[in-house]
Tab-separated table of C-alpha atoms in Angstrom:
chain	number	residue	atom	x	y	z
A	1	UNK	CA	29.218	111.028	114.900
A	2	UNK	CA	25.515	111.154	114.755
A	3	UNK	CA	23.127	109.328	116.287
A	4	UNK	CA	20.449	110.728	113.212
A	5	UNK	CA	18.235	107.778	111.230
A	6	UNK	CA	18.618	107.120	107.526
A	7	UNK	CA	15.000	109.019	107.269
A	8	UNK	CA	15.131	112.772	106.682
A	9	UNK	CA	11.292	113.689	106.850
A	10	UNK	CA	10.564	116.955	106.895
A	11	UNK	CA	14.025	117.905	105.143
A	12	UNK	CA	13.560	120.080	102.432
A	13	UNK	CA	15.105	119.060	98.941
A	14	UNK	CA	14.625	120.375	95.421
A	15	UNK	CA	16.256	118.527	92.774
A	16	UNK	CA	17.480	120.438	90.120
A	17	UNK	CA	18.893	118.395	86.766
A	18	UNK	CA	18.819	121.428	84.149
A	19	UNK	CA	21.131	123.338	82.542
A	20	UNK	CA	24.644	121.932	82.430
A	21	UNK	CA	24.503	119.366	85.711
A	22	UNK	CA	23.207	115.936	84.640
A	23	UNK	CA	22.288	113.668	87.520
A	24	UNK	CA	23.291	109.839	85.711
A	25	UNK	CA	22.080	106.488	87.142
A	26	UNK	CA	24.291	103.483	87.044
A	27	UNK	CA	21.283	100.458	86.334
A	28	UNK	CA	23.872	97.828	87.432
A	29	UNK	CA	26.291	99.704	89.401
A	30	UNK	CA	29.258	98.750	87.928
A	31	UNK	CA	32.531	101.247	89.101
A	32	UNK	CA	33.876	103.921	87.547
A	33	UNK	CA	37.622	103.676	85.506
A	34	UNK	CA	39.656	106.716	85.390
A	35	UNK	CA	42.170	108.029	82.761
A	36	UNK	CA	45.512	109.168	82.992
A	37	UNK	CA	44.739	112.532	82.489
A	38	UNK	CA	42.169	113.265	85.052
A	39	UNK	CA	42.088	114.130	88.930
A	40	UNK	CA	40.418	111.228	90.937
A	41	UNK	CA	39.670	111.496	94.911
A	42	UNK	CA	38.214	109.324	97.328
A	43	UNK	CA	36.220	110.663	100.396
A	44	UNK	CA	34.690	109.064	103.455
A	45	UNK	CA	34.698	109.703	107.165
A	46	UNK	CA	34.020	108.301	110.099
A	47	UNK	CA	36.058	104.941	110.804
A	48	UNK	CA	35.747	104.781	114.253
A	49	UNK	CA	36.849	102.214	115.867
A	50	UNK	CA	34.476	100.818	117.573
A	51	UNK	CA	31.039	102.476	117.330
A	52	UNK	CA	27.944	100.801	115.848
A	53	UNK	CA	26.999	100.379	111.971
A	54	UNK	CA	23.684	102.390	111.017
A	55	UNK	CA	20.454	100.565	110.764
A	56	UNK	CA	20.561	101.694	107.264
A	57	UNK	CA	23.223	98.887	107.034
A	58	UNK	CA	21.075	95.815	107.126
A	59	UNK	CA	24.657	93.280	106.348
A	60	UNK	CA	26.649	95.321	108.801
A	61	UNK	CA	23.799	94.761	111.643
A	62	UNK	CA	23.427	90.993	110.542
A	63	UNK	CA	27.090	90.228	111.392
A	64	UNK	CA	26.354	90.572	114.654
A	65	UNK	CA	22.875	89.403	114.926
A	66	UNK	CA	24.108	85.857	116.816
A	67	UNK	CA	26.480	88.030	118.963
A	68	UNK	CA	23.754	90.051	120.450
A	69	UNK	CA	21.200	87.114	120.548
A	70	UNK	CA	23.560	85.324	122.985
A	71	UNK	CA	24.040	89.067	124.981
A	72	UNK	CA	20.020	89.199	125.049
A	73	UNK	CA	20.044	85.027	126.538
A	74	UNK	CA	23.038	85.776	129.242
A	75	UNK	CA	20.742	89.028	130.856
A	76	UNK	CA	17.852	86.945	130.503
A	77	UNK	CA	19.866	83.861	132.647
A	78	UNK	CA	22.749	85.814	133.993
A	79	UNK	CA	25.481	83.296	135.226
A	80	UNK	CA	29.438	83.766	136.348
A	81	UNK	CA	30.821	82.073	133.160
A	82	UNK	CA	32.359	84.819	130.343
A	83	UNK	CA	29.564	85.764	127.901
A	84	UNK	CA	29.842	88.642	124.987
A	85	UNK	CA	28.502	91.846	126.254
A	86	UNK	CA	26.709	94.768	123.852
A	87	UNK	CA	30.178	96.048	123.777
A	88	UNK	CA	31.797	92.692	121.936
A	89	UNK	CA	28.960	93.269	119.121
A	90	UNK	CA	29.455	96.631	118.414
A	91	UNK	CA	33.123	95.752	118.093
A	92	UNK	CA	31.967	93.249	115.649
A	93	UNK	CA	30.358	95.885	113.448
A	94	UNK	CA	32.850	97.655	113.400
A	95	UNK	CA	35.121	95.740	112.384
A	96	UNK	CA	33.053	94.322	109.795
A	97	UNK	CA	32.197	97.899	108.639
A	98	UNK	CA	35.842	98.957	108.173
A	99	UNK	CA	36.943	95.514	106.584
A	100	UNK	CA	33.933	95.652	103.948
A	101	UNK	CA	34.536	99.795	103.539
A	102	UNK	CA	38.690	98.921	102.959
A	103	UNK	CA	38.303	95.752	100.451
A	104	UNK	CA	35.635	97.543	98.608
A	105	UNK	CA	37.604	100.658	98.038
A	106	UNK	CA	40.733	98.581	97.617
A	107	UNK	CA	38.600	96.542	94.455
A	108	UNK	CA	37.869	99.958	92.615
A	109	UNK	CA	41.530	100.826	92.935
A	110	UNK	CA	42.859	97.356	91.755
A	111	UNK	CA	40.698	97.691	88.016
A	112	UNK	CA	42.278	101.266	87.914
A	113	UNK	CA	45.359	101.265	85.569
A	114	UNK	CA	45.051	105.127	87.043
A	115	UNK	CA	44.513	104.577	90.507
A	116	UNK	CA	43.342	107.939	92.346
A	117	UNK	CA	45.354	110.580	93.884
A	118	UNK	CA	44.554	109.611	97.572
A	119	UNK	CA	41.946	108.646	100.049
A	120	UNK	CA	40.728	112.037	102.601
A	121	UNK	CA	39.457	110.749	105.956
A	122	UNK	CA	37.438	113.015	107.442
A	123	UNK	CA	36.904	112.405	111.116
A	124	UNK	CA	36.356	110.103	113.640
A	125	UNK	CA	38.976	107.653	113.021
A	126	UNK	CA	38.033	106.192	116.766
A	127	UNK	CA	35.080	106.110	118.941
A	128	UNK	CA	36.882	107.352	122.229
A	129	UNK	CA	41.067	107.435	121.515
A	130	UNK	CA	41.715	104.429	123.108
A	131	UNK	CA	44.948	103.510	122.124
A	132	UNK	CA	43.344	100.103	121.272
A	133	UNK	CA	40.994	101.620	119.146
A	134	UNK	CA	43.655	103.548	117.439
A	135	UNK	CA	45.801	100.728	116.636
A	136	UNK	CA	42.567	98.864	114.948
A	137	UNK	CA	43.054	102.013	112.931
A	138	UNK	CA	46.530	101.997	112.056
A	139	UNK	CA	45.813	98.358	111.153
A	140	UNK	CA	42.876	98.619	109.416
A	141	UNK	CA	43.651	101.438	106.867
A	142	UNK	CA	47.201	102.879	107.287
A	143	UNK	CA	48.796	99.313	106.751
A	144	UNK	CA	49.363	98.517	103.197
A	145	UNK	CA	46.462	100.695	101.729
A	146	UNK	CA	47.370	101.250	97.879
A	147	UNK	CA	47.106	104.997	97.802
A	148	UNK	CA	47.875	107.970	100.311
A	149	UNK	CA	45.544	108.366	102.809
A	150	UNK	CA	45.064	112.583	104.153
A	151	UNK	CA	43.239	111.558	107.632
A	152	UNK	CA	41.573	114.666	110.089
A	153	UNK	CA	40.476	113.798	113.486
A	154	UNK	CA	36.763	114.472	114.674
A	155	UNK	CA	35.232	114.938	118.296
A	156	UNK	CA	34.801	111.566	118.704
A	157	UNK	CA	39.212	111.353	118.748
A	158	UNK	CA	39.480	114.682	120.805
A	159	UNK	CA	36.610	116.690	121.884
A	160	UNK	CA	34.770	114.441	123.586
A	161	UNK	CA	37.251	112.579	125.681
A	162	UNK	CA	38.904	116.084	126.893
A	163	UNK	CA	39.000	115.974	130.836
A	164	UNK	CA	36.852	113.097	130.632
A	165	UNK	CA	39.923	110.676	129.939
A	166	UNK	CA	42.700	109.813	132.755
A	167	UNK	CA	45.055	112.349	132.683
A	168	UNK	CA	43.500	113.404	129.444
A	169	UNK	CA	45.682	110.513	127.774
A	170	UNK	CA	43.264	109.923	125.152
A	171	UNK	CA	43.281	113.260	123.505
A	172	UNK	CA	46.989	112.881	123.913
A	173	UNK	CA	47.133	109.681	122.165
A	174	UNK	CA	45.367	110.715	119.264
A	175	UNK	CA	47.165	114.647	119.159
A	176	UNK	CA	50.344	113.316	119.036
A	177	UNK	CA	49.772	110.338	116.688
A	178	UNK	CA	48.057	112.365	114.628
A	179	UNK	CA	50.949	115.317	114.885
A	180	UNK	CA	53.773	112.597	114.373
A	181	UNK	CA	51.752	111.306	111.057
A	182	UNK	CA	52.222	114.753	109.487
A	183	UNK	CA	55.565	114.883	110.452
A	184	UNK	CA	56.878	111.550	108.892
A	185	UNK	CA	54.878	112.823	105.441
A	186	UNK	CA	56.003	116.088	105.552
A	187	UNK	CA	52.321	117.547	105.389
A	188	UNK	CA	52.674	121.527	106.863
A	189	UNK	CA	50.414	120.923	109.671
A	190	UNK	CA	49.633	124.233	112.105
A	191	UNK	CA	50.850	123.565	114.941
A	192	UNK	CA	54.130	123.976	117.342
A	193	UNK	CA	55.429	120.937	119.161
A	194	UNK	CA	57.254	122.977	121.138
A	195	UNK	CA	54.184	125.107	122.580
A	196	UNK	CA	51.820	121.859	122.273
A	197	UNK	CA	49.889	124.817	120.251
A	198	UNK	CA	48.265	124.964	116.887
A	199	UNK	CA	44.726	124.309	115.014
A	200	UNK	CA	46.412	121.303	113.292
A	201	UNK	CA	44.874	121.772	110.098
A	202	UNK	CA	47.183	121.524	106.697
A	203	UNK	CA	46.770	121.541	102.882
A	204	UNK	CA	48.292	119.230	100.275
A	205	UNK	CA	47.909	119.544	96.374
A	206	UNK	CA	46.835	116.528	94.700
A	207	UNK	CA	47.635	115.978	90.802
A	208	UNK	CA	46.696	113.562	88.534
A	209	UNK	CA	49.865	111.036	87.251
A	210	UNK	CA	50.536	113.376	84.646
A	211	UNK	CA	50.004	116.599	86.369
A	212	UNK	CA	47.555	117.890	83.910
A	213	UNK	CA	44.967	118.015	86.267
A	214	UNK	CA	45.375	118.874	90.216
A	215	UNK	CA	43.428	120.047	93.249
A	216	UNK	CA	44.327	122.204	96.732
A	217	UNK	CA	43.337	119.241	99.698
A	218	UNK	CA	42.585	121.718	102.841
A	219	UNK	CA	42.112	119.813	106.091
A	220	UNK	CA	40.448	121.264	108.873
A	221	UNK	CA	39.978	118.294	111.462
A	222	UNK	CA	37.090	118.241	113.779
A	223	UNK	CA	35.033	121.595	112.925
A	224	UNK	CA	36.019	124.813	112.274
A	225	UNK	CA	35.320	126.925	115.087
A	226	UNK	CA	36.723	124.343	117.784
A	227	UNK	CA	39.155	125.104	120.300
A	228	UNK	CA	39.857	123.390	123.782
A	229	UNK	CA	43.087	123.812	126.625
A	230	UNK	CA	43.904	120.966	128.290
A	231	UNK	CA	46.444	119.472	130.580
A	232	UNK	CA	47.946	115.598	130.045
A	233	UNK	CA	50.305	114.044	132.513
A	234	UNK	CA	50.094	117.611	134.692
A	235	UNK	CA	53.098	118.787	132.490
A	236	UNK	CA	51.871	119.391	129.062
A	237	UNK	CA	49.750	122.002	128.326
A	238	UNK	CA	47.803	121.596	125.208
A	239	UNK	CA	45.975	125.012	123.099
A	240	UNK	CA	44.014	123.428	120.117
A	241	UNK	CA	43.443	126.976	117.962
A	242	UNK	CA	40.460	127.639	115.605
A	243	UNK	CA	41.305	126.202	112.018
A	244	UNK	CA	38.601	129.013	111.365
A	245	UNK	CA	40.668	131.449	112.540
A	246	UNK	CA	43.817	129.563	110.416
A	247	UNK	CA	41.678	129.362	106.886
A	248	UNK	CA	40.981	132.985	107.497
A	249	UNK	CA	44.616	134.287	107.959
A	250	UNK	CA	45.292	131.966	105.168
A	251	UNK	CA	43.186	134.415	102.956
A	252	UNK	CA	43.592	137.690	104.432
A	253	UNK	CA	47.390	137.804	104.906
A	254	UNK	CA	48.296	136.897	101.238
A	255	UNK	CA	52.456	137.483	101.117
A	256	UNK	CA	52.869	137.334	104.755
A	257	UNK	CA	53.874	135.097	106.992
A	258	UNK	CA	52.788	136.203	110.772
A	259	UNK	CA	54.632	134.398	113.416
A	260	UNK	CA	51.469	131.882	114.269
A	261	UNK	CA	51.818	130.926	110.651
A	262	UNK	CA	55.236	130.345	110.317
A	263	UNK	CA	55.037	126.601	109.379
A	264	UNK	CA	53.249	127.588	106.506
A	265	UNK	CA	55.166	127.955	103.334
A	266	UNK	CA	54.905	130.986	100.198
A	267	UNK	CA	53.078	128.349	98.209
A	268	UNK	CA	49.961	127.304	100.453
A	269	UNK	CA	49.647	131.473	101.206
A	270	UNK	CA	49.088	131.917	97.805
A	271	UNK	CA	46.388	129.638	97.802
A	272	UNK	CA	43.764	132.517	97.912
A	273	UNK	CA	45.285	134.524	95.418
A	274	UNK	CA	45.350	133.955	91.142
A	275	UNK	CA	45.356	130.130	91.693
A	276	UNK	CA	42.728	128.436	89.591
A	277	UNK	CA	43.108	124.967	91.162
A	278	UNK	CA	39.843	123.720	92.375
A	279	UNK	CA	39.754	124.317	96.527
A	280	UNK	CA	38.407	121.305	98.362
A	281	UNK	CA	37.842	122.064	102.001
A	282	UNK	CA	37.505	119.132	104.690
A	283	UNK	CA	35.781	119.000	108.085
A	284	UNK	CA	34.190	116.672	110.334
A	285	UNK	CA	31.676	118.318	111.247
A	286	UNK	CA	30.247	121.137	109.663
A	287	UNK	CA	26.480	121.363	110.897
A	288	UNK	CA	24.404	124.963	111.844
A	289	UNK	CA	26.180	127.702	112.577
A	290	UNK	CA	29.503	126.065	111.295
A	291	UNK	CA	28.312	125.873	108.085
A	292	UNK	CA	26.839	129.562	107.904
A	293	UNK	CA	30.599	130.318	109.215
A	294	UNK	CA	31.906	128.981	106.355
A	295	UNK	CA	29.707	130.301	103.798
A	296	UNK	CA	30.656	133.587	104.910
A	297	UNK	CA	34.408	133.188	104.862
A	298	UNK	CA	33.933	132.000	101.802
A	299	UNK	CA	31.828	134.256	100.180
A	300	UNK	CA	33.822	137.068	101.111
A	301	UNK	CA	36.814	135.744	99.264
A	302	UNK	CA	34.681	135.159	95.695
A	303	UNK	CA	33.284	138.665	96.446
A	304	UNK	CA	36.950	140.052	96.893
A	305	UNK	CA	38.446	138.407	94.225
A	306	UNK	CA	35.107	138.525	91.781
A	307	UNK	CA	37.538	140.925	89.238
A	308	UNK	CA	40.906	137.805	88.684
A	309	UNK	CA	38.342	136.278	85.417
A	310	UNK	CA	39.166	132.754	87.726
A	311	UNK	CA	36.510	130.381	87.238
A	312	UNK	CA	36.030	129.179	90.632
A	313	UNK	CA	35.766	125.863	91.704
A	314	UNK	CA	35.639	125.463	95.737
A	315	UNK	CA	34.124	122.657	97.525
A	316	UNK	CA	33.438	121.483	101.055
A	317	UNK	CA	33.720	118.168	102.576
A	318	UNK	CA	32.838	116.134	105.768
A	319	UNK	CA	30.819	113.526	107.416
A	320	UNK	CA	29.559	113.009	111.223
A	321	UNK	CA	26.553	112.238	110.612
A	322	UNK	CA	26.525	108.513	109.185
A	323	UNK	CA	23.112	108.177	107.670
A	324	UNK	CA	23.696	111.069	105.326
A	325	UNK	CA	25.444	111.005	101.746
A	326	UNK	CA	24.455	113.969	99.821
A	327	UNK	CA	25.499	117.007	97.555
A	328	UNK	CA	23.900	120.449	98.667
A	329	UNK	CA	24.835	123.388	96.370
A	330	UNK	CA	24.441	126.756	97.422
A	331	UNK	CA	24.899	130.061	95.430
A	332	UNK	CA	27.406	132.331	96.559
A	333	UNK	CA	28.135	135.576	95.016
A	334	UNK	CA	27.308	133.857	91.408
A	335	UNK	CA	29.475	131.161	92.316
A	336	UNK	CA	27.749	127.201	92.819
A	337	UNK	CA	29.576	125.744	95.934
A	338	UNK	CA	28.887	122.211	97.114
A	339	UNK	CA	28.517	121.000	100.582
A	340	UNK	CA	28.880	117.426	100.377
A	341	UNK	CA	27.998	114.840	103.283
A	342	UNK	CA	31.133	112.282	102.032
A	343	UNK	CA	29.646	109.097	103.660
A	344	UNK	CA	30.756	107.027	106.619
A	345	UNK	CA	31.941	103.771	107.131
A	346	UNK	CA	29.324	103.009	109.754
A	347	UNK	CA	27.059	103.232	106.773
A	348	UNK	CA	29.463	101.781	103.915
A	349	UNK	CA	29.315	104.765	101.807
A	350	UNK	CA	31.494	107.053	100.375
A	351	UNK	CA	32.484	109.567	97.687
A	352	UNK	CA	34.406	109.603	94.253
A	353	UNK	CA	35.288	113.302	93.173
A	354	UNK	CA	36.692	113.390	89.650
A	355	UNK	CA	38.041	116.589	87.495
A	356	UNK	CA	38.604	115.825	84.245
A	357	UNK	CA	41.526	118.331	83.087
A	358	UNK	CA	41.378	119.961	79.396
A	359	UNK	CA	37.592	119.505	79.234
A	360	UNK	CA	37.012	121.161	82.588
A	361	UNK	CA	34.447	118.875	83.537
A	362	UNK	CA	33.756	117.318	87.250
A	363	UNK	CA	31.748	114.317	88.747
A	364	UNK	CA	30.863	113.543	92.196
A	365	UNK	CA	29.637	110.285	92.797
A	366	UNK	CA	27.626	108.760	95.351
A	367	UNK	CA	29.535	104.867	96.202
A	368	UNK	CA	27.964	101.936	99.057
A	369	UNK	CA	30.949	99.313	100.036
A	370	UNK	CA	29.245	95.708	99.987
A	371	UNK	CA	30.563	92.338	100.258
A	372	UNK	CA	30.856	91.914	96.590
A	373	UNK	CA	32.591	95.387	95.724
A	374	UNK	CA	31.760	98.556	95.529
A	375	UNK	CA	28.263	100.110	93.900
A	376	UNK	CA	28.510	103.026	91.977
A	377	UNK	CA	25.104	104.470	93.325
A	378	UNK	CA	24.617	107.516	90.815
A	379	UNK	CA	27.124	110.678	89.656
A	380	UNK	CA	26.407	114.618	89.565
A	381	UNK	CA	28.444	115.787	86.387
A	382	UNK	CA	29.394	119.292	85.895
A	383	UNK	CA	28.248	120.560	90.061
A	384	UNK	CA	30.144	123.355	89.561
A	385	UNK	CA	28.226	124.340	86.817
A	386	UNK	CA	25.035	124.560	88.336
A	387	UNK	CA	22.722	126.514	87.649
A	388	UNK	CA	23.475	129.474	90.651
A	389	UNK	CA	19.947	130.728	91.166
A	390	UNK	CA	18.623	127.712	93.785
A	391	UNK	CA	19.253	125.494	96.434
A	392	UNK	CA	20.059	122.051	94.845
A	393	UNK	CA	19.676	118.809	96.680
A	394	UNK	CA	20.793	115.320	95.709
A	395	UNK	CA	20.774	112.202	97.872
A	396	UNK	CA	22.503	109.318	97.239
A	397	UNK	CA	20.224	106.488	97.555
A	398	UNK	CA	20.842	102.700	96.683
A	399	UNK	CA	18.273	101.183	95.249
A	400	UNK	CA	17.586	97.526	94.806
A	401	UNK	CA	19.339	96.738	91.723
A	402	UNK	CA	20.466	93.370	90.065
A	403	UNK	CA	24.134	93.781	90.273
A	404	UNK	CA	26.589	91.606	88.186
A	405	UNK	CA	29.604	90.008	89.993
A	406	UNK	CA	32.492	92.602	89.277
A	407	UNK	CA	35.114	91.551	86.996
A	408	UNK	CA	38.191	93.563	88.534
A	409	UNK	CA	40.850	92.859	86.426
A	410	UNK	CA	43.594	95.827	85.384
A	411	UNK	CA	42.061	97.122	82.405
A	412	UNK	CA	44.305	97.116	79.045
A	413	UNK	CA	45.341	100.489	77.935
């Protein structure tokens, strides 16, 4: 989380639409429909139960516009009777946030006869890790939702409640629901339940319903670099690793399995190796130094493995800071690699990644959750075809369009 405006004066952007990447405007809005043959993903972060909606959200703030008009008349004429406090209308956005964020996503997967692959959550699934909180969570999205959902946890489940929680049993409720989650899906998180030890970060490949088309899902949680000790109930003794330090044994020990790896299987290590599969890497937060972190690891590995004739298509993914929605591609060793800014739900935004298989084209589109569905916003075709020579900017911005009520019916074949 981020407490940053929708306005990004003084940010420095160039646009670049040449070449092979084609920026394309949807006048009405309408969704996307996938085919069978091609890899869809949907992206967003940032749940978090119960935290405010941006101001960038004019519907979200008007749901509870009487809420905090009666919290404004009780401090004005305080008396003893119950009256909502700031907190009951922040709970109120957020609730409304999530509902309109779920419904519209669930819409654009109902008029799919393909439906996407899954749904990648990247952070921030609560405010504070309030078991409360959590279970809005568990209610809100993991209940009934029509595809898979690949969650990470942010700071806002973890780092910021660590010894600031009694008996640090927020951390601990989020750890070990989280940890449990992986367990009953059979996702290879890092991490020893014996030890309480582990970075917690896993990978899944995702494949379109013929398989023609798939995609390596790495999750890295919170932010790269993080790692905390702790101590919940005096008896368990918690290590939270670097998933930086994970992602780059990952690449370096190609064949091996070291002992702090051992959950890992032959498959996932050879990740780094001759696979072609696009590489989509997840994070909450991925700001400064983090991302300069990353662009290194990651450069190193194109530079290493610049002889394979692979045509490389890596990616990285997060969210924390709710205002922002955008695609930044940067240049590495000849390679284009986006940093995208997935959306969050305090905002109603979020992201639709599509590879397209045989044609070996890509999209990433820019998506705002309303009342009436979702709004495509505009797309980025071919990213990873950019020209690699400049920094390339694109943010998704909704504009005020006429938008025709949806008809989401399945579509005939």
């Amino acid at each position: 989380m981020n407490y940053a405006s929708s306005s990004h004066a003084g940010f420095l952007f160039i646009i670049a639409f040449c070449c092979s990447t084609v920026a394309i405007e949807q006048e009405d809005g309408t969704p996307e429909v996938f085919s069978k043959d091609e890899l869809a993903i949907l992206l967003m972060g940032d749940p978090q139960y119960h935290f405010m909606c941006e101001m960038s959200n004019p519907p979200c703030k008007e749901a509870s516009r009487r809420c905090m008009e009666a919290v404004a008349q009780v401090e004005d004429k305080p008396s003893s009777s119950r009256h909502p406090t700031t907190s009951d209308c922040i709970a109120i956005e957020s609730r409304y946030a999530n509902r309109i964020q779920r419904t519209a996503m669930e819409k654009m997967i109902e008029m799919q006869r393909y439906p996407p692959a899954g749904l990648v959550i990247d952070g921030d699934l609560t405010d504070y890790g309030h078991n409360p909180q959590l279970e809005e969570f568990k209610t809100g999205w993991m209940k009934n939702f029509p595809i898979p959902i690949y969650p990470g946890l942010g700071n806002h489940d973890y780092q910021n409640n660590v010894n600031d929680c009694a008996l640090n049993v927020c951390a601990r409720n989020m750890l070990n629901w989280f940890i449990h989650f992986a367990a009953n899906k059979s996702l290879p998180i890092q991490f020893n339940s014996t030890s309480y030890t582990g970075s917690l970060a896993y990978t899944k490949r995702l494949c379109s319903i013929t398989g023609k088309n798939c995609a390596q899902v790495i999750q890295m949680n919170n932010a790269i670099d993080y790692e905390v000790a702790f101590t919940a109930f005096f008896i368990e003794n918690w290590r939270i690793e670097s998933g930086f330090a994970w992602l780059k044994a990952v690449r370096e020990r190609v064949g091996q399995i070291p002992k702090d790896l051992a959950q890992l299987k032959n498959r996932q290590l050879e990740l780094w190796k001759d696979d072609s599969l696009p590489i989509l890497i997840n994070v909450h937060q991925n700001e400064d130094a983090r991302e300069e972190k990353l662009k290194q690891l990651l450069g190193d590995w194109i530079y290493e493995n610049r002889g394979r004739n692979i045509k490389r298509k890596i990616g990285v993914f997060f969210a924390h800071m709710h205002a922002r929605h955008e695609v930044k591609t940067v240049c590495l060793h000849g390679v284009a690699v986006p940093f995208v800014y997935v959306g969050s739900v305090p905002n109603n935004r979020f992201t639709v990644l599509r590879f397209f298989g045989d044609q070996g084209g890509d999209r990433i589109s820019g998506y705002a959750a309303r009342e009436r569905g979702p709004v495509l916003l505009d797309s980025l075709e071919n990213i990873w075809d950019a020209p690699c020579n400049r920094l390339f900017v694109h943010q998704f911005h909704e504009r005020a369009l006429h938008i025709p009520r949806f008809n989401f019916t399945r579509p005939h074949p």
